[in-house]
PDB file of C-alpha atoms in Angstrom:
ATOM      1  CA  LYS A   1      26.278 -58.429 -25.732  1.00  0.00           C
ATOM      2  CA  ALA A   2      22.846 -58.546 -27.331  1.00  0.00           C
ATOM      3  CA  GLY A   3      20.102 -56.519 -25.703  1.00  0.00           C
ATOM      4  CA  VAL A   4      16.533 -57.480 -24.951  1.00  0.00           C
ATOM      5  CA  THR A   5      14.829 -58.692 -28.112  1.00  0.00           C
ATOM      6  CA  GLN A   6      11.105 -58.436 -28.619  1.00  0.00           C
ATOM      7  CA  THR A   7       9.184 -59.909 -31.505  1.00  0.00           C
ATOM      8  CA  PRO A   8       7.299 -58.922 -33.474  1.00  0.00           C
ATOM      9  CA  ARG A   9       7.857 -55.153 -33.582  1.00  0.00           C
ATOM     10  CA  TYR A  10       4.395 -54.437 -34.932  1.00  0.00           C
ATOM     11  CA  LEU A  11       1.106 -56.308 -34.841  1.00  0.00           C
ATOM     12  CA  ILE A  12      -2.350 -55.540 -36.140  1.00  0.00           C
ATOM     13  CA  LYS A  13      -5.179 -57.671 -34.781  1.00  0.00           C
ATOM     14  CA  THR A  14      -8.954 -57.609 -34.812  1.00  0.00           C
ATOM     15  CA  ARG A  15     -11.181 -57.433 -31.742  1.00  0.00           C
ATOM     16  CA  GLY A  16     -11.806 -60.840 -30.274  1.00  0.00           C
ATOM     17  CA  GLN A  17      -8.575 -62.379 -31.544  1.00  0.00           C
ATOM     18  CA  GLN A  18      -5.703 -63.418 -29.355  1.00  0.00           C
ATOM     19  CA  VAL A  19      -2.043 -62.493 -29.600  1.00  0.00           C
ATOM     20  CA  THR A  20       1.276 -63.783 -28.300  1.00  0.00           C
ATOM     21  CA  LEU A  21       4.290 -61.550 -27.830  1.00  0.00           C
ATOM     22  CA  SER A  22       7.813 -62.850 -27.340  1.00  0.00           C
ATOM     23  CA  CYS A  23      10.764 -61.561 -25.355  1.00  0.00           C
ATOM     24  CA  SER A  24      14.346 -62.799 -25.201  1.00  0.00           C
ATOM     25  CA  PRO A  25      16.234 -61.291 -22.262  1.00  0.00           C
ATOM     26  CA  ILE A  26      19.872 -60.322 -22.093  1.00  0.00           C
ATOM     27  CA  SER A  27      22.035 -63.405 -21.693  1.00  0.00           C
ATOM     28  CA  GLY A  28      22.346 -64.278 -18.013  1.00  0.00           C
ATOM     29  CA  HIS A  29      19.310 -62.277 -16.934  1.00  0.00           C
ATOM     30  CA  ARG A  30      16.742 -64.404 -15.138  1.00  0.00           C
ATOM     31  CA  SER A  31      14.152 -61.759 -14.313  1.00  0.00           C
ATOM     32  CA  VAL A  32      11.729 -60.668 -17.039  1.00  0.00           C
ATOM     33  CA  SER A  33       9.014 -58.050 -16.638  1.00  0.00           C
ATOM     34  CA  TRP A  34       6.300 -56.787 -18.951  1.00  0.00           C
ATOM     35  CA  TYR A  35       4.826 -53.291 -19.120  1.00  0.00           C
ATOM     36  CA  GLN A  36       2.000 -51.770 -21.121  1.00  0.00           C
ATOM     37  CA  GLN A  37       2.390 -48.207 -22.342  1.00  0.00           C
ATOM     38  CA  THR A  38      -0.548 -46.144 -23.569  1.00  0.00           C
ATOM     39  CA  PRO A  39      -0.989 -42.365 -24.014  1.00  0.00           C
ATOM     40  CA  GLY A  40      -3.811 -42.326 -21.485  1.00  0.00           C
ATOM     41  CA  GLN A  41      -2.506 -44.617 -18.735  1.00  0.00           C
ATOM     42  CA  GLY A  42       1.236 -44.277 -19.210  1.00  0.00           C
ATOM     43  CA  LEU A  43       3.506 -47.146 -18.224  1.00  0.00           C
ATOM     44  CA  GLN A  44       1.757 -49.879 -16.279  1.00  0.00           C
ATOM     45  CA  PHE A  45       3.253 -53.033 -14.852  1.00  0.00           C
ATOM     46  CA  LEU A  46       1.794 -56.268 -16.181  1.00  0.00           C
ATOM     47  CA  PHE A  47       3.776 -59.065 -14.573  1.00  0.00           C
ATOM     48  CA  GLU A  48       7.228 -60.274 -13.625  1.00  0.00           C
ATOM     49  CA  TYR A  49       8.858 -63.685 -13.890  1.00  0.00           C
ATOM     50  CA  PHE A  50      11.922 -65.097 -12.249  1.00  0.00           C
ATOM     51  CA  SER A  51      13.168 -68.628 -12.840  1.00  0.00           C
ATOM     52  CA  GLU A  52       9.927 -69.595 -14.599  1.00  0.00           C
ATOM     53  CA  THR A  53       7.777 -68.404 -11.681  1.00  0.00           C
ATOM     54  CA  GLN A  54       5.502 -65.399 -11.699  1.00  0.00           C
ATOM     55  CA  ARG A  55       6.506 -63.366  -8.677  1.00  0.00           C
ATOM     56  CA  ASN A  56       4.385 -60.286  -9.187  1.00  0.00           C
ATOM     57  CA  LYS A  57       1.326 -59.319 -11.188  1.00  0.00           C
ATOM     58  CA  GLY A  58      -0.212 -55.965 -12.005  1.00  0.00           C
ATOM     59  CA  ASN A  59      -3.849 -54.996 -12.009  1.00  0.00           C
ATOM     60  CA  PHE A  60      -4.891 -56.366 -15.381  1.00  0.00           C
ATOM     61  CA  PRO A  61      -7.745 -58.712 -16.283  1.00  0.00           C
ATOM     62  CA  GLY A  62      -7.196 -62.414 -16.647  1.00  0.00           C
ATOM     63  CA  ARG A  63      -7.095 -62.035 -20.437  1.00  0.00           C
ATOM     64  CA  PHE A  64      -3.492 -61.033 -19.946  1.00  0.00           C
ATOM     65  CA  SER A  65      -1.197 -63.908 -19.136  1.00  0.00           C
ATOM     66  CA  GLY A  66       2.439 -64.766 -19.420  1.00  0.00           C
ATOM     67  CA  ARG A  67       5.028 -67.405 -18.891  1.00  0.00           C
ATOM     68  CA  GLN A  68       8.762 -67.866 -18.741  1.00  0.00           C
ATOM     69  CA  PHE A  69      10.742 -70.760 -20.109  1.00  0.00           C
ATOM     70  CA  SER A  70      13.783 -72.490 -18.692  1.00  0.00           C
ATOM     71  CA  ASN A  71      16.076 -70.411 -20.931  1.00  0.00           C
ATOM     72  CA  SER A  72      14.513 -67.240 -19.403  1.00  0.00           C
ATOM     73  CA  ARG A  73      12.713 -66.315 -22.617  1.00  0.00           C
ATOM     74  CA  SER A  74       9.211 -65.069 -21.926  1.00  0.00           C
ATOM     75  CA  GLU A  75       5.920 -64.790 -23.734  1.00  0.00           C
ATOM     76  CA  MET A  76       2.811 -62.841 -22.933  1.00  0.00           C
ATOM     77  CA  ASN A  77      -0.601 -63.632 -24.299  1.00  0.00           C
ATOM     78  CA  VAL A  78      -3.678 -61.473 -24.594  1.00  0.00           C
ATOM     79  CA  SER A  79      -6.914 -63.268 -25.380  1.00  0.00           C
ATOM     80  CA  THR A  80     -10.189 -61.796 -26.633  1.00  0.00           C
ATOM     81  CA  LEU A  81      -8.549 -58.562 -27.698  1.00  0.00           C
ATOM     82  CA  GLU A  82     -10.309 -55.264 -27.058  1.00  0.00           C
ATOM     83  CA  LEU A  83      -9.717 -51.887 -28.706  1.00  0.00           C
ATOM     84  CA  GLY A  84      -8.253 -50.634 -25.426  1.00  0.00           C
ATOM     85  CA  ASP A  85      -5.480 -53.218 -25.607  1.00  0.00           C
ATOM     86  CA  SER A  86      -3.827 -51.178 -28.346  1.00  0.00           C
ATOM     87  CA  ALA A  87      -0.523 -50.180 -26.818  1.00  0.00           C
ATOM     88  CA  LEU A  88       3.224 -50.480 -26.823  1.00  0.00           C
ATOM     89  CA  TYR A  89       4.184 -53.599 -24.862  1.00  0.00           C
ATOM     90  CA  LEU A  90       7.628 -53.419 -23.339  1.00  0.00           C
ATOM     91  CA  CYS A  91       9.648 -56.296 -21.990  1.00  0.00           C
ATOM     92  CA  ALA A  92      12.517 -55.759 -19.589  1.00  0.00           C
ATOM     93  CA  SER A  93      15.133 -58.052 -18.129  1.00  0.00           C
ATOM     94  CA  SER A  94      17.308 -57.751 -15.077  1.00  0.00           C
ATOM     95  CA  LEU A  95      20.171 -59.492 -13.326  1.00  0.00           C
ATOM     96  CA  SER A  96      18.458 -59.361  -9.965  1.00  0.00           C
ATOM     97  CA  SER A  97      18.283 -62.297  -7.648  1.00  0.00           C
ATOM     98  CA  VAL A  98      15.215 -63.299  -5.672  1.00  0.00           C
ATOM     99  CA  LYS A  99      15.683 -60.400  -3.260  1.00  0.00           C
ATOM    100  CA  SER A 100      16.146 -57.129  -5.097  1.00  0.00           C
ATOM    101  CA  SER A 101      18.364 -55.650  -2.455  1.00  0.00           C
ATOM    102  CA  TYR A 102      20.788 -53.910  -4.749  1.00  0.00           C
ATOM    103  CA  ASN A 103      20.801 -51.713  -7.810  1.00  0.00           C
ATOM    104  CA  SER A 104      19.834 -53.804 -10.778  1.00  0.00           C
ATOM    105  CA  PRO A 105      18.266 -51.652 -13.477  1.00  0.00           C
ATOM    106  CA  LEU A 106      15.741 -53.035 -15.870  1.00  0.00           C
ATOM    107  CA  HIS A 107      16.959 -53.204 -19.446  1.00  0.00           C
ATOM    108  CA  PHE A 108      14.155 -52.776 -21.928  1.00  0.00           C
ATOM    109  CA  GLY A 109      13.569 -54.000 -25.442  1.00  0.00           C
ATOM    110  CA  ASN A 110      12.248 -51.923 -28.348  1.00  0.00           C
ATOM    111  CA  GLY A 111       8.726 -53.047 -27.616  1.00  0.00           C
ATOM    112  CA  THR A 112       5.901 -54.548 -29.632  1.00  0.00           C
ATOM    113  CA  ARG A 113       3.355 -52.064 -30.896  1.00  0.00           C
ATOM    114  CA  LEU A 114      -0.048 -53.736 -30.929  1.00  0.00           C
ATOM    115  CA  THR A 115      -2.954 -52.200 -32.781  1.00  0.00           C
ATOM    116  CA  VAL A 116      -6.423 -53.676 -32.302  1.00  0.00           C
ATOM    117  CA  THR A 117      -9.016 -52.751 -34.907  1.00  0.00           C
TER     118      THR A 117
ATOM    119  CA  ALA B   1       1.783 -46.988  -1.983  1.00  0.00           C
ATOM    120  CA  GLN B   2       4.507 -45.531  -4.135  1.00  0.00           C
ATOM    121  CA  LYS B   3       3.944 -42.611  -6.475  1.00  0.00           C
ATOM    122  CA  ILE B   4       6.122 -40.682  -8.912  1.00  0.00           C
ATOM    123  CA  THR B   5       5.178 -37.178 -10.049  1.00  0.00           C
ATOM    124  CA  GLN B   6       6.675 -35.418 -13.050  1.00  0.00           C
ATOM    125  CA  THR B   7       5.054 -32.009 -13.370  1.00  0.00           C
ATOM    126  CA  GLN B   8       6.649 -30.911 -16.644  1.00  0.00           C
ATOM    127  CA  PRO B   9       4.811 -32.441 -19.623  1.00  0.00           C
ATOM    128  CA  GLY B  10       7.240 -30.798 -22.035  1.00  0.00           C
ATOM    129  CA  MET B  11      10.380 -28.706 -22.053  1.00  0.00           C
ATOM    130  CA  PHE B  12      12.572 -26.900 -24.547  1.00  0.00           C
ATOM    131  CA  VAL B  13      16.307 -26.343 -24.196  1.00  0.00           C
ATOM    132  CA  GLN B  14      18.921 -24.828 -26.458  1.00  0.00           C
ATOM    133  CA  GLU B  15      21.693 -27.074 -27.676  1.00  0.00           C
ATOM    134  CA  LYS B  16      24.766 -27.014 -25.366  1.00  0.00           C
ATOM    135  CA  GLU B  17      22.770 -25.668 -22.423  1.00  0.00           C
ATOM    136  CA  ALA B  18      21.934 -27.570 -19.240  1.00  0.00           C
ATOM    137  CA  VAL B  19      18.402 -28.646 -18.375  1.00  0.00           C
ATOM    138  CA  THR B  20      16.757 -29.989 -15.221  1.00  0.00           C
ATOM    139  CA  LEU B  21      13.866 -32.410 -15.357  1.00  0.00           C
ATOM    140  CA  ASP B  22      11.818 -32.558 -12.171  1.00  0.00           C
ATOM    141  CA  CYS B  23      10.757 -35.667 -10.303  1.00  0.00           C
ATOM    142  CA  THR B  24       9.138 -35.966  -6.897  1.00  0.00           C
ATOM    143  CA  TYR B  25       8.175 -39.200  -5.243  1.00  0.00           C
ATOM    144  CA  ASP B  26       6.144 -40.543  -2.405  1.00  0.00           C
ATOM    145  CA  THR B  27       6.831 -43.750  -0.548  1.00  0.00           C
ATOM    146  CA  SER B  28       6.665 -45.204   2.921  1.00  0.00           C
ATOM    147  CA  ASP B  29       9.559 -47.564   2.206  1.00  0.00           C
ATOM    148  CA  GLN B  30      12.884 -46.893   3.919  1.00  0.00           C
ATOM    149  CA  SER B  31      14.977 -48.494   1.213  1.00  0.00           C
ATOM    150  CA  TYR B  32      14.237 -47.641  -2.389  1.00  0.00           C
ATOM    151  CA  GLY B  33      15.891 -46.925  -5.680  1.00  0.00           C
ATOM    152  CA  LEU B  34      15.227 -44.116  -8.128  1.00  0.00           C
ATOM    153  CA  PHE B  35      15.836 -44.497 -11.848  1.00  0.00           C
ATOM    154  CA  TRP B  36      15.739 -42.286 -14.896  1.00  0.00           C
ATOM    155  CA  TYR B  37      15.009 -43.666 -18.350  1.00  0.00           C
ATOM    156  CA  LYS B  38      15.078 -42.066 -21.786  1.00  0.00           C
ATOM    157  CA  GLN B  39      12.596 -43.112 -24.457  1.00  0.00           C
ATOM    158  CA  PRO B  40      13.322 -41.927 -28.009  1.00  0.00           C
ATOM    159  CA  SER B  41      10.623 -42.065 -30.639  1.00  0.00           C
ATOM    160  CA  SER B  42      11.775 -45.601 -31.496  1.00  0.00           C
ATOM    161  CA  GLY B  43      10.169 -46.793 -28.267  1.00  0.00           C
ATOM    162  CA  GLU B  44      13.078 -48.398 -26.453  1.00  0.00           C
ATOM    163  CA  MET B  45      13.520 -47.401 -22.810  1.00  0.00           C
ATOM    164  CA  ILE B  46      17.167 -46.580 -22.162  1.00  0.00           C
ATOM    165  CA  PHE B  47      18.475 -46.668 -18.585  1.00  0.00           C
ATOM    166  CA  LEU B  48      20.335 -43.456 -17.702  1.00  0.00           C
ATOM    167  CA  ILE B  49      21.086 -43.230 -14.008  1.00  0.00           C
ATOM    168  CA  TYR B  50      20.313 -44.711 -10.590  1.00  0.00           C
ATOM    169  CA  GLN B  51      20.179 -43.314  -7.054  1.00  0.00           C
ATOM    170  CA  GLY B  52      19.707 -45.432  -3.951  1.00  0.00           C
ATOM    171  CA  SER B  53      17.898 -43.977  -0.970  1.00  0.00           C
ATOM    172  CA  TYR B  54      20.914 -44.548   1.267  1.00  0.00           C
ATOM    173  CA  ASP B  55      23.474 -43.193  -1.182  1.00  0.00           C
ATOM    174  CA  GLU B  56      25.061 -40.103   0.310  1.00  0.00           C
ATOM    175  CA  GLN B  57      26.503 -38.835  -2.937  1.00  0.00           C
ATOM    176  CA  ASN B  58      24.420 -37.668  -5.860  1.00  0.00           C
ATOM    177  CA  ALA B  59      24.742 -40.068  -8.787  1.00  0.00           C
ATOM    178  CA  THR B  60      26.496 -38.997 -11.969  1.00  0.00           C
ATOM    179  CA  GLU B  61      26.862 -40.748 -15.318  1.00  0.00           C
ATOM    180  CA  GLY B  62      28.656 -38.723 -17.939  1.00  0.00           C
ATOM    181  CA  ARG B  63      26.464 -35.736 -18.834  1.00  0.00           C
ATOM    182  CA  TYR B  64      23.690 -36.964 -16.520  1.00  0.00           C
ATOM    183  CA  SER B  65      23.521 -36.191 -12.846  1.00  0.00           C
ATOM    184  CA  LEU B  66      20.808 -36.739 -10.303  1.00  0.00           C
ATOM    185  CA  ASN B  67      20.020 -34.008  -7.810  1.00  0.00           C
ATOM    186  CA  PHE B  68      18.746 -36.120  -4.917  1.00  0.00           C
ATOM    187  CA  GLN B  69      17.079 -34.292  -2.026  1.00  0.00           C
ATOM    188  CA  LYS B  70      15.746 -36.980   0.274  1.00  0.00           C
ATOM    189  CA  ALA B  71      13.992 -34.687   2.741  1.00  0.00           C
ATOM    190  CA  ARG B  72      12.089 -33.040  -0.081  1.00  0.00           C
ATOM    191  CA  LYS B  73      11.528 -36.403  -1.814  1.00  0.00           C
ATOM    192  CA  SER B  74      12.865 -35.142  -5.088  1.00  0.00           C
ATOM    193  CA  ALA B  75      15.201 -36.734  -7.619  1.00  0.00           C
ATOM    194  CA  ASN B  76      15.708 -34.285 -10.453  1.00  0.00           C
ATOM    195  CA  LEU B  77      17.698 -35.234 -13.538  1.00  0.00           C
ATOM    196  CA  VAL B  78      20.226 -32.714 -14.791  1.00  0.00           C
ATOM    197  CA  ILE B  79      21.500 -33.023 -18.346  1.00  0.00           C
ATOM    198  CA  SER B  80      24.537 -30.877 -19.047  1.00  0.00           C
ATOM    199  CA  ALA B  81      25.573 -29.640 -22.481  1.00  0.00           C
ATOM    200  CA  SER B  82      22.381 -30.762 -24.216  1.00  0.00           C
ATOM    201  CA  GLN B  83      22.682 -32.400 -27.617  1.00  0.00           C
ATOM    202  CA  LEU B  84      20.119 -32.769 -30.385  1.00  0.00           C
ATOM    203  CA  GLY B  85      20.083 -36.514 -29.698  1.00  0.00           C
ATOM    204  CA  ASP B  86      18.799 -35.841 -26.196  1.00  0.00           C
ATOM    205  CA  SER B  87      15.373 -35.012 -27.616  1.00  0.00           C
ATOM    206  CA  ALA B  88      13.129 -37.745 -26.191  1.00  0.00           C
ATOM    207  CA  MET B  89      10.692 -38.624 -23.418  1.00  0.00           C
ATOM    208  CA  TYR B  90      12.266 -38.945 -19.986  1.00  0.00           C
ATOM    209  CA  PHE B  91      10.749 -41.067 -17.255  1.00  0.00           C
ATOM    210  CA  CYS B  92      11.489 -41.100 -13.557  1.00  0.00           C
ATOM    211  CA  ALA B  93      10.833 -44.423 -11.823  1.00  0.00           C
ATOM    212  CA  MET B  94      11.036 -45.956  -8.389  1.00  0.00           C
ATOM    213  CA  ARG B  95      11.442 -49.419  -6.930  1.00  0.00           C
ATOM    214  CA  LYS B  96      11.398 -50.742  -3.406  1.00  0.00           C
ATOM    215  CA  LEU B  97      14.689 -52.399  -2.520  1.00  0.00           C
ATOM    216  CA  GLY B  98      14.931 -55.596  -0.503  1.00  0.00           C
ATOM    217  CA  GLY B  99      11.611 -56.889  -1.697  1.00  0.00           C
ATOM    218  CA  ALA B 100      10.959 -59.873  -3.898  1.00  0.00           C
ATOM    219  CA  THR B 101      10.138 -57.927  -7.042  1.00  0.00           C
ATOM    220  CA  ASN B 102      11.717 -55.626  -9.597  1.00  0.00           C
ATOM    221  CA  LYS B 103       8.457 -53.807 -10.235  1.00  0.00           C
ATOM    222  CA  LEU B 104       9.020 -50.190 -11.235  1.00  0.00           C
ATOM    223  CA  ILE B 105       6.552 -47.377 -10.699  1.00  0.00           C
ATOM    224  CA  PHE B 106       6.869 -44.767 -13.443  1.00  0.00           C
ATOM    225  CA  GLY B 107       5.971 -41.122 -13.652  1.00  0.00           C
ATOM    226  CA  THR B 108       4.069 -39.666 -16.596  1.00  0.00           C
ATOM    227  CA  GLY B 109       7.229 -38.479 -18.289  1.00  0.00           C
ATOM    228  CA  THR B 110       8.655 -35.219 -19.645  1.00  0.00           C
ATOM    229  CA  LEU B 111       9.078 -34.632 -23.366  1.00  0.00           C
ATOM    230  CA  LEU B 112      12.354 -32.795 -23.942  1.00  0.00           C
ATOM    231  CA  ALA B 113      13.024 -30.975 -27.185  1.00  0.00           C
ATOM    232  CA  VAL B 114      16.562 -29.748 -27.840  1.00  0.00           C
ATOM    233  CA  GLN B 115      16.696 -26.830 -30.238  1.00  0.00           C
ATOM    234  CA  PRO B 116      19.733 -26.009 -32.419  1.00  0.00           C
TER     235      PRO B 116
END
């Protein structure tokens, strides 16, 4: 069974540009979450989608947005890039249903490493 | 609010020895899950082990075991018979169970180096 696939693996962008990252979850997984990882802030939750609906959002500015398609694939977009957006962006998928009342670990992809110059 | 604390930024262990990575947590939720993930230098987060707050037995998965002490709010990861491939960052994480989200709260991680 294929794991979570994130594309691209590496990106270099200039301040002010925008970027779109893609995530394909494990087959059958309907929940997709995004995390930002930086040396200074660690792992921070960005947002979570389930059945094309955003059901939770972290404390990030509106420049960060995402969406989920009917096949559960997800994209996140960052507009007007800033130097501080340089990070590893991790996507994770899960089997969980609407109510996470049982053990359903997140399965992560390899991440997209974004560098903003 | 939930919080995970990992007080060991880095640790060394000799190959074939056991090592314990510390994790304490804080939450007001009655039902929660605790997770450990391994992150090699490649970046992927690999799920290792899970412990539910109502589980009476400590979780084990191969060479990984979780020393869960609910009253002390600790969930330490024990790796037995360390291997060179165990060298990586290890993250403890928590999630509320029964809610409408899978959001995980992560600790700051422990960098483990296994020496031959």
